[in-house]
Amino acid sequence: MIIHLLTRRTPGYLAVISMALLCCAMTACRRTPGGGARKVYIAQSNGRYTIFRNGQPFTVKGAAGTGQLAALRGAGGNTIRTWDTLQLGALLDEAEANGIAVIAGLSIPVSSSFGFYRDPAAVSALCQAYEQIVERYKNHPALLMWCLGNEVDFPYRPRFRPFYKAYNRLLGMIHDRDPDHPVTTALINFDRRNIYNLRWKVPQLDLISLNIFGELPQLRNDLRQFAWFWNGPFLITEWGINGPWESETTAWGAPIENTSNKKAEQYYQRYTEHMPVNDPRFLGACVFFWGQKQEVTHTWFSLFSRNGETSATAQIMQYIWTGHEPPHKAPNLRFMLVDDKGARDNILVGPGTAHSAALVMESPGHDSLRLTWEVLPEDWFIRFRGDVNPRKPPSLDSLLTSREGMKATFRAPLTEGPYRIFVTVHDAYGNFASANTPFYVIAP
C-alpha cells in the first residue's frame, strides 16, 4: 500500500528548510535492542556529530528531488531526499544501483488539520499504512533515514494535542519497526518555536531537518545564539537561491527571476560563504531542486531541463562536491531585454502589439547553440491554491513571429493579464541556460 498525503506547504511554493538533529538525548544509539550493529546511527565524539552508515562515517552531499540519480552520482553527490512514498521502491532500487542513499519522506497532514487528527480512525489508518511501508523498505540497503512530515509546523496551543499524540504514535511505530534508521522532520527555516516544541513534546525524534533559502546567511548566527537551549546535530534538507516568495517583484507582483547563470553564482556564493560546513553539528545538506519542476516558473528551481539537460547550477554543485569542473560548461547567458527594457522596468504593453526580445551572451557567436523561445501566461494564482504539483502553463507559440540569432519578435496576447517571455539556450553537450522577462498586457 503506497501512501501519498500531500503536505500543505507555504502558500504558492515549496519552501525550503534543512535537516537538524536534536541534542544528545535524541542521538541514536549504536546498537539495536537485539544487540546487533545499527545500519545507520548518529554518534558524538569530542563535540562533533557524525552519521555512521554501515560502520563508516557518512556526510550528506545531497539533493532534494526524485530523479537524475546517475547525474547526481556523477557530480559527486551521495544522497537524495524525497517527500512521500510514491514510487519509493523504484527510487530505492535506482538509488542503490547508483550508490545513492535515500532520505525517505513520510508525508502527513499539517498540524492544523484538526479534523484529521481528531479522527481516531483516520490516524489509525495512516499509522497502519505507514507501518506496512516501513516494514517493506526498512531493510533496503539504499535507505538512510525517514523524514516524518515536511513543514507541518509544531505549535504551542493545547488544541494541537491530538496532532502531537498522533505524531508521537507514528514516531514510536517507526522506531519499533525499524530501529536501524533515524527519524527526522523538516522545518521551515530556523524556527525557535518549532525547536522548543520538538524538544519538549517530541523527545524521541532523532534529528531535525531545516528547509532554508533566503535565511541561510543568518543560520550560523541563529545556531550560535540558540545553542544554550539546543546544541544537537543538524542536516539541511532543502537549500538554494531565494524562493519566489522572497524575491523582488514587478509592480503587479510577478517575482523577478535571475538568469540560470546568475543563479549558479548565487548557489556557489551561498554555499561557500554561509553554509555552516565547519560547525561540528553539521551533517550535510541537500540542494533544491535536483530535477525539473514548476514553481512560479518551470525554471526557477530546476537544475535540469525537462529533457534532462544540465544547468550551470548542477555543474556548480559538482565543483562544490568534488573540486572538479565539467569539461563543457553550460552556455553563459548574461541577460535578456524586451524592447530594450528589463524586468525591473515594469514592462506594460497593449494587446496584440509587436515587440522584440534580445538575448545577450557572455561569449556570443557559438554556432552550436540552439535557442528556444516561449511566451507563457504567468502562473499567477499559485500562492492562493492548494496545488503542490502545478504544471507548466500552455505555451502561446502562435505569438512568436520570428526567431533569428539571439533575437525574437512576438505579438502581445489579446487578453489582459501577466505573461512572461522565456528563452532557453541549448548547447551540443547536453547543457542549457535560461532567462525570462515578465510583462503585463493592459487592455484599452
Coordinates of C-alpha atoms in Angstrom, one line a residue:
M1 CA 0.0 0.0 0.0
I2 CA 1.5 3.3 -1.1
I3 CA 0.5 6.4 0.8
H4 CA 0.7 9.9 -0.6
L5 CA -0.7 12.5 1.7
L6 CA 0.1 15.9 0.2
T7 CA 1.6 18.1 2.8
R8 CA 0.3 21.6 2.7
R9 CA 3.2 23.9 2.1
T10 CA 3.6 27.7 2.5
P11 CA 1.0 29.0 0.0
G12 CA 2.4 29.2 -3.5
Y13 CA 5.6 27.4 -3.3
L14 CA 7.7 24.7 -1.9
A15 CA 9.5 26.4 0.9
V16 CA 12.9 25.1 1.9
I17 CA 14.5 24.0 5.1
S18 CA 17.2 21.6 6.1
M19 CA 17.5 18.7 8.5
A20 CA 18.9 19.2 12.0
L21 CA 19.3 16.7 14.8
L22 CA 18.1 17.3 18.3
C23 CA 20.5 17.0 21.3
C24 CA 22.3 14.2 23.0
A25 CA 19.1 12.8 24.5
M26 CA 17.8 12.3 20.9
T27 CA 21.0 10.9 19.4
A28 CA 20.6 7.4 18.0
C29 CA 22.3 4.7 19.9
R30 CA 24.9 2.5 18.2
R31 CA 23.2 -0.9 18.6
T32 CA 19.8 -2.3 18.1
P33 CA 17.7 -3.6 21.0
G34 CA 18.8 -7.2 19.9
G35 CA 22.5 -6.3 20.2
G36 CA 23.3 -6.1 16.5
A37 CA 25.1 -3.1 15.0
R38 CA 22.8 -0.5 13.6
K39 CA 22.9 0.2 9.8
V40 CA 22.6 3.9 10.3
Y41 CA 23.2 5.9 13.5
I42 CA 24.4 9.3 14.7
A43 CA 27.4 9.4 17.1
Q44 CA 29.0 12.2 19.1
S45 CA 32.7 12.4 19.8
N46 CA 34.5 15.4 21.3
G47 CA 31.6 17.6 20.5
R48 CA 31.4 16.6 16.8
Y49 CA 28.4 14.7 15.4
T50 CA 28.8 12.1 12.6
I51 CA 26.4 9.9 10.7
F52 CA 27.7 6.3 10.5
R53 CA 26.3 4.2 7.7
N54 CA 27.3 0.5 7.6
G55 CA 30.0 1.2 10.1
Q56 CA 31.6 4.1 8.0
P57 CA 31.4 7.9 8.6
F58 CA 28.9 9.4 6.1
T59 CA 28.5 13.1 5.3
V60 CA 25.4 14.0 3.3
K61 CA 26.3 15.5 -0.1
G62 CA 22.7 15.6 -1.2
A63 CA 19.9 16.9 -3.4
A64 CA 16.2 17.2 -2.9
G65 CA 14.4 15.6 -5.8
T66 CA 13.3 12.2 -7.3
G67 CA 15.4 11.7 -10.4
Q68 CA 18.7 12.2 -12.3
L69 CA 20.4 9.8 -9.8
A70 CA 23.1 8.9 -12.2
A71 CA 23.9 12.5 -12.8
L72 CA 23.9 13.1 -9.0
R73 CA 26.4 10.3 -8.5
G74 CA 28.5 11.6 -11.5
A75 CA 28.5 15.1 -9.9
G76 CA 29.9 13.7 -6.6
G77 CA 26.6 13.6 -4.7
N78 CA 25.7 10.7 -2.4
T79 CA 22.1 11.3 -1.1
I80 CA 18.6 12.0 -2.5
R81 CA 15.8 13.4 -0.3
T82 CA 12.2 12.8 -1.3
W83 CA 8.9 13.9 0.3
D84 CA 6.5 10.9 0.0
T85 CA 6.2 7.2 -0.6
L86 CA 5.0 7.3 -4.2
Q87 CA 7.3 5.1 -6.3
L88 CA 9.5 4.7 -3.2
G89 CA 10.5 1.1 -4.1
A90 CA 11.6 2.1 -7.6
L91 CA 13.5 5.1 -6.2
L92 CA 15.4 3.0 -3.6
D93 CA 16.3 0.4 -6.3
E94 CA 17.6 3.1 -8.6
A95 CA 19.5 4.8 -5.8
E96 CA 21.1 1.5 -4.8
A97 CA 22.2 0.9 -8.4
N98 CA 23.8 4.4 -8.4
G99 CA 25.4 4.3 -5.0
I100 CA 23.0 6.9 -3.6
A101 CA 21.4 6.9 -0.1
V102 CA 17.8 7.9 0.3
I103 CA 16.1 10.1 2.9
A104 CA 12.6 8.8 2.5
G105 CA 9.7 11.2 3.2
L106 CA 6.5 10.0 5.1
S107 CA 4.0 12.7 4.2
I108 CA 1.4 13.7 6.9
P109 CA -1.2 16.4 7.1
V110 CA -0.1 19.7 8.6
S111 CA -0.7 20.2 12.3
S112 CA -3.7 22.5 11.7
S113 CA -5.6 19.7 10.0
F114 CA -7.8 19.4 13.1
G115 CA -10.5 17.2 11.5
F116 CA -7.9 14.6 10.6
Y117 CA -6.0 14.5 13.9
R118 CA -9.3 14.4 15.9
D119 CA -10.5 11.3 13.9
P120 CA -9.0 8.2 15.6
A121 CA -9.9 6.0 12.6
A122 CA -8.1 8.3 10.2
V123 CA -5.0 8.4 12.4
S124 CA -5.0 4.6 12.8
A125 CA -5.4 4.1 9.1
L126 CA -2.4 6.3 8.4
C127 CA -0.3 4.6 11.1
Q128 CA -1.2 1.1 9.8
A129 CA -0.4 2.2 6.2
Y130 CA 3.0 3.6 7.1
E131 CA 3.7 0.5 9.3
Q132 CA 3.5 -1.5 6.1
I133 CA 5.7 0.9 4.2
V134 CA 8.4 0.8 7.0
E135 CA 8.2 -3.0 7.2
R136 CA 8.6 -3.2 3.4
Y137 CA 11.6 -1.0 3.0
K138 CA 13.4 -1.0 6.3
N139 CA 16.0 -3.5 5.1
H140 CA 16.6 -1.8 1.7
P141 CA 20.4 -1.0 1.5
A142 CA 19.8 2.4 0.0
L143 CA 17.7 3.7 2.9
L144 CA 19.4 6.3 5.0
M145 CA 16.7 7.7 7.3
W146 CA 13.0 8.5 7.5
C147 CA 11.6 12.1 7.4
L148 CA 8.2 12.1 9.2
G149 CA 6.4 15.2 7.8
N150 CA 7.6 18.1 5.8
E151 CA 6.9 21.7 7.0
V152 CA 4.0 20.5 9.1
D153 CA 4.6 23.1 11.9
F154 CA 4.8 22.3 15.7
P155 CA 2.7 24.9 17.6
Y156 CA 2.2 25.6 21.3
R157 CA -1.5 25.7 21.8
P158 CA -3.5 23.0 23.6
R159 CA -5.8 22.4 20.7
F160 CA -2.9 20.8 18.9
R161 CA -2.7 17.9 21.4
P162 CA -4.3 15.4 19.0
F163 CA -1.6 16.3 16.5
Y164 CA 1.2 15.6 18.9
K165 CA -0.4 12.4 20.1
A166 CA -0.7 11.2 16.5
Y167 CA 2.8 12.3 15.6
N168 CA 4.4 10.5 18.6
R169 CA 2.3 7.4 17.8
L170 CA 3.7 7.4 14.3
L171 CA 7.2 8.1 15.5
G172 CA 7.1 5.3 18.1
M173 CA 5.8 2.9 15.4
I174 CA 8.7 3.7 13.1
H175 CA 11.3 3.3 15.9
D176 CA 9.7 0.0 17.0
R177 CA 9.6 -1.4 13.4
D178 CA 12.9 0.0 12.2
P179 CA 15.4 0.7 14.9
D180 CA 18.2 0.7 12.3
H181 CA 17.4 4.1 10.8
P182 CA 17.0 7.6 12.4
V183 CA 13.8 9.6 12.0
T184 CA 13.7 13.3 11.4
T185 CA 11.3 16.0 10.4
A186 CA 11.7 19.1 8.1
L187 CA 11.1 22.6 9.4
I188 CA 10.7 25.9 7.6
N189 CA 13.8 27.9 8.4
F190 CA 15.5 28.0 11.8
D191 CA 12.3 28.4 13.9
R192 CA 12.9 28.6 17.6
R193 CA 9.2 28.0 18.4
N194 CA 9.3 24.7 16.4
I195 CA 12.5 23.6 18.0
Y196 CA 11.2 24.3 21.5
N197 CA 8.2 22.2 20.9
L198 CA 10.0 19.4 19.3
R199 CA 12.3 19.2 22.3
W200 CA 9.5 19.3 24.8
K201 CA 6.7 17.4 23.0
V202 CA 8.5 15.0 20.6
P203 CA 11.5 13.9 22.7
Q204 CA 12.1 10.7 20.7
L205 CA 12.8 12.4 17.4
D206 CA 16.3 11.5 16.3
L207 CA 17.1 14.7 14.3
I208 CA 15.5 17.8 12.9
S209 CA 15.7 19.0 9.3
L210 CA 15.7 22.6 8.0
N211 CA 14.5 23.8 4.6
I212 CA 16.1 27.2 4.3
F213 CA 16.6 29.5 1.4
G214 CA 16.8 33.3 1.8
E215 CA 17.5 33.0 5.6
L216 CA 20.6 30.7 5.1
P217 CA 23.0 33.7 5.6
Q218 CA 21.6 34.1 9.2
L219 CA 21.8 30.3 10.1
R220 CA 25.3 30.3 11.7
N221 CA 24.3 33.2 14.0
D222 CA 21.0 31.5 14.8
L223 CA 22.7 28.3 15.7
R224 CA 25.2 30.0 17.9
Q225 CA 22.6 32.2 19.7
F226 CA 20.3 29.3 20.4
A227 CA 22.9 26.8 21.5
W228 CA 22.0 27.4 25.1
F229 CA 18.8 25.5 24.6
W230 CA 19.5 23.2 21.7
N231 CA 23.0 22.1 20.7
G232 CA 22.3 19.0 18.7
P233 CA 23.4 17.9 15.2
F234 CA 21.5 19.0 12.1
L235 CA 21.0 18.4 8.4
I236 CA 19.8 20.8 5.8
T237 CA 17.3 19.1 3.6
E238 CA 16.5 21.9 1.2
W239 CA 18.6 25.0 0.4
G240 CA 19.1 27.2 -2.6
I241 CA 18.5 30.7 -4.0
N242 CA 15.8 32.9 -2.7
G243 CA 12.4 31.5 -3.5
P244 CA 9.7 33.4 -5.4
W245 CA 8.2 34.4 -2.1
E246 CA 11.4 36.1 -1.0
S247 CA 12.3 37.8 -4.3
E248 CA 11.9 41.3 -5.8
T249 CA 8.7 41.6 -7.8
T250 CA 7.3 43.8 -10.6
A251 CA 4.6 46.4 -9.9
W252 CA 1.9 43.8 -10.5
G253 CA 3.5 41.2 -8.1
A254 CA 5.3 38.9 -10.5
P255 CA 8.5 37.6 -8.9
I256 CA 11.6 38.6 -10.9
E257 CA 13.8 35.6 -11.8
N258 CA 17.5 35.8 -12.4
T259 CA 19.2 34.0 -15.3
S260 CA 20.3 30.5 -14.7
N261 CA 23.9 31.6 -14.8
K262 CA 23.3 34.3 -12.2
K263 CA 21.5 31.7 -10.0
A264 CA 24.6 29.4 -10.3
E265 CA 26.8 32.2 -9.0
Q266 CA 24.3 32.7 -6.1
Y267 CA 24.3 29.0 -5.2
Y268 CA 28.1 28.9 -5.1
Q269 CA 28.3 32.1 -3.0
R270 CA 25.6 30.9 -0.6
Y271 CA 27.3 27.6 -0.1
T272 CA 30.9 28.8 0.3
E273 CA 30.0 31.9 2.4
H274 CA 27.0 30.8 4.5
M275 CA 26.7 27.0 4.7
P276 CA 27.8 26.0 8.2
V277 CA 30.1 23.2 6.9
N278 CA 32.6 23.7 9.7
D279 CA 30.1 23.5 12.5
P280 CA 30.7 20.3 14.4
R281 CA 26.9 19.7 14.5
F282 CA 26.6 19.9 10.7
L283 CA 25.8 16.5 9.0
G284 CA 25.3 17.7 5.4
A285 CA 22.9 19.4 3.0
C286 CA 20.6 18.7 0.1
V287 CA 20.4 21.3 -2.7
F288 CA 16.9 22.1 -4.1
F289 CA 15.8 21.1 -6.7
W290 CA 17.6 18.1 -8.4
G291 CA 15.3 17.7 -11.4
Q292 CA 12.7 19.9 -13.1
K293 CA 9.7 21.4 -11.5
Q294 CA 7.1 24.1 -11.9
E295 CA 7.2 26.7 -9.1
V296 CA 6.0 30.1 -10.4
T297 CA 8.1 29.2 -13.5
H298 CA 9.4 25.9 -14.9
T299 CA 13.0 27.3 -14.5
W300 CA 13.1 28.9 -11.1
F301 CA 14.5 26.0 -9.1
S302 CA 15.1 23.5 -11.9
L303 CA 18.7 22.3 -12.0
F304 CA 17.8 20.2 -15.1
S305 CA 15.6 20.9 -18.1
R306 CA 12.5 18.8 -18.8
N307 CA 14.7 16.8 -21.3
G308 CA 17.4 16.2 -18.7
E309 CA 19.9 18.9 -19.9
T310 CA 22.2 20.2 -17.2
S311 CA 22.3 23.7 -15.8
A312 CA 25.2 25.8 -14.6
T313 CA 23.9 25.3 -11.0
A314 CA 24.2 21.5 -11.3
Q315 CA 27.7 22.0 -12.6
I316 CA 28.5 24.3 -9.7
M317 CA 27.3 21.5 -7.3
Q318 CA 29.8 19.2 -9.0
Y319 CA 32.6 21.6 -8.3
I320 CA 31.4 22.0 -4.6
W321 CA 31.3 18.3 -4.1
T322 CA 34.4 17.2 -6.0
G323 CA 36.5 20.3 -6.6
H324 CA 36.4 19.5 -10.4
E325 CA 34.6 21.3 -13.1
P326 CA 32.9 19.5 -16.0
P327 CA 34.7 19.5 -19.4
H328 CA 32.0 21.6 -21.1
K329 CA 30.3 24.4 -19.1
A330 CA 26.7 25.4 -19.7
P331 CA 26.1 28.4 -22.0
N332 CA 27.0 31.7 -20.3
L333 CA 23.8 33.8 -20.6
R334 CA 24.1 37.4 -19.3
F335 CA 20.6 38.9 -19.6
M336 CA 17.5 39.3 -21.8
L337 CA 15.8 42.6 -22.8
V338 CA 12.3 43.2 -24.2
D339 CA 12.1 46.4 -26.2
D340 CA 15.5 47.3 -24.6
K341 CA 13.9 47.0 -21.1
G342 CA 14.5 44.6 -18.2
A343 CA 12.1 43.1 -15.8
R344 CA 12.6 45.8 -13.2
D345 CA 11.4 48.4 -15.8
N346 CA 7.8 47.1 -15.3
I347 CA 7.1 46.4 -19.0
L348 CA 3.5 47.3 -19.9
V349 CA 2.2 46.6 -23.4
G350 CA -1.1 46.8 -25.3
P351 CA -3.0 43.8 -26.6
G352 CA -1.7 42.5 -30.0
T353 CA 1.2 45.0 -30.2
A354 CA 4.5 43.9 -31.7
H355 CA 7.7 43.6 -29.5
S356 CA 11.2 42.3 -29.7
A357 CA 13.3 40.3 -27.3
A358 CA 17.1 40.2 -27.4
L359 CA 19.5 37.9 -25.6
V360 CA 23.0 38.9 -24.6
M361 CA 25.6 36.1 -24.2
E362 CA 28.9 36.3 -22.5
S363 CA 30.6 34.7 -25.5
P364 CA 28.3 35.2 -28.5
G365 CA 28.8 33.5 -31.8
H366 CA 28.6 29.9 -30.9
D367 CA 27.3 28.1 -34.0
S368 CA 26.4 25.1 -31.9
L369 CA 23.9 26.9 -29.7
R370 CA 20.2 26.4 -30.2
L371 CA 17.6 28.8 -28.8
T372 CA 14.0 28.0 -27.8
W373 CA 11.6 31.0 -27.2
E374 CA 8.3 30.8 -25.5
V375 CA 5.6 33.2 -24.4
L376 CA 3.6 31.9 -21.3
P377 CA 0.9 33.2 -19.2
E378 CA 2.0 33.9 -15.6
D379 CA 1.5 31.1 -13.1
W380 CA -0.5 33.7 -11.3
F381 CA -2.6 32.1 -8.7
I382 CA -0.1 29.6 -7.3
R383 CA 0.0 31.5 -3.9
F384 CA -3.7 31.0 -3.4
R385 CA -4.2 27.4 -4.3
G386 CA -3.5 24.0 -2.8
D387 CA -1.9 22.5 -5.9
V388 CA 1.5 21.3 -4.8
N389 CA 2.3 19.8 -8.2
P390 CA 1.5 22.6 -10.6
R391 CA 2.0 22.2 -14.3
K392 CA 3.7 24.5 -16.7
P393 CA 1.1 26.8 -18.4
P394 CA 0.5 26.2 -22.1
S395 CA 2.9 27.9 -24.4
L396 CA 1.5 30.7 -26.7
D397 CA 3.6 29.7 -29.7
S398 CA 1.5 31.5 -32.2
L399 CA 2.6 34.8 -30.8
L400 CA 6.2 34.4 -31.9
T401 CA 6.6 35.9 -35.3
S402 CA 10.3 35.5 -35.9
R403 CA 13.5 34.0 -34.4
E404 CA 16.9 35.0 -35.7
G405 CA 20.2 34.6 -34.0
M406 CA 19.9 36.0 -30.4
K407 CA 16.6 37.8 -31.1
A408 CA 12.9 37.1 -31.4
T409 CA 9.9 39.1 -32.2
F410 CA 6.4 38.5 -30.8
R411 CA 2.9 39.9 -30.5
A412 CA 1.4 40.6 -27.1
P413 CA -1.6 38.4 -26.2
L414 CA -5.0 39.9 -26.7
T415 CA -6.2 39.1 -23.2
E416 CA -5.3 41.4 -20.4
G417 CA -3.0 40.0 -17.7
P418 CA 0.5 39.0 -16.7
Y419 CA 2.8 37.0 -19.0
R420 CA 6.5 36.1 -19.5
I421 CA 8.7 35.5 -22.4
F422 CA 11.3 32.7 -21.9
V423 CA 14.4 31.8 -23.8
T424 CA 16.4 28.6 -23.3
V425 CA 19.8 28.2 -24.8
H426 CA 20.9 24.6 -25.6
D427 CA 24.5 23.5 -26.4
A428 CA 25.8 20.4 -28.1
Y429 CA 26.9 18.8 -24.8
G430 CA 23.6 18.4 -23.1
N431 CA 23.7 21.7 -21.2
F432 CA 21.3 24.6 -21.1
A433 CA 20.9 28.2 -19.8
S434 CA 17.6 30.1 -19.4
A435 CA 16.2 33.6 -18.8
N436 CA 12.7 35.1 -18.8
T437 CA 11.2 38.6 -18.6
P438 CA 7.7 39.3 -17.2
F439 CA 5.4 41.8 -18.9
Y440 CA 1.8 42.9 -18.4
V441 CA -0.9 43.4 -21.1
I442 CA -3.2 46.3 -20.4
A443 CA -6.5 46.4 -22.2
P444 CA -7.7 49.7 -23.7

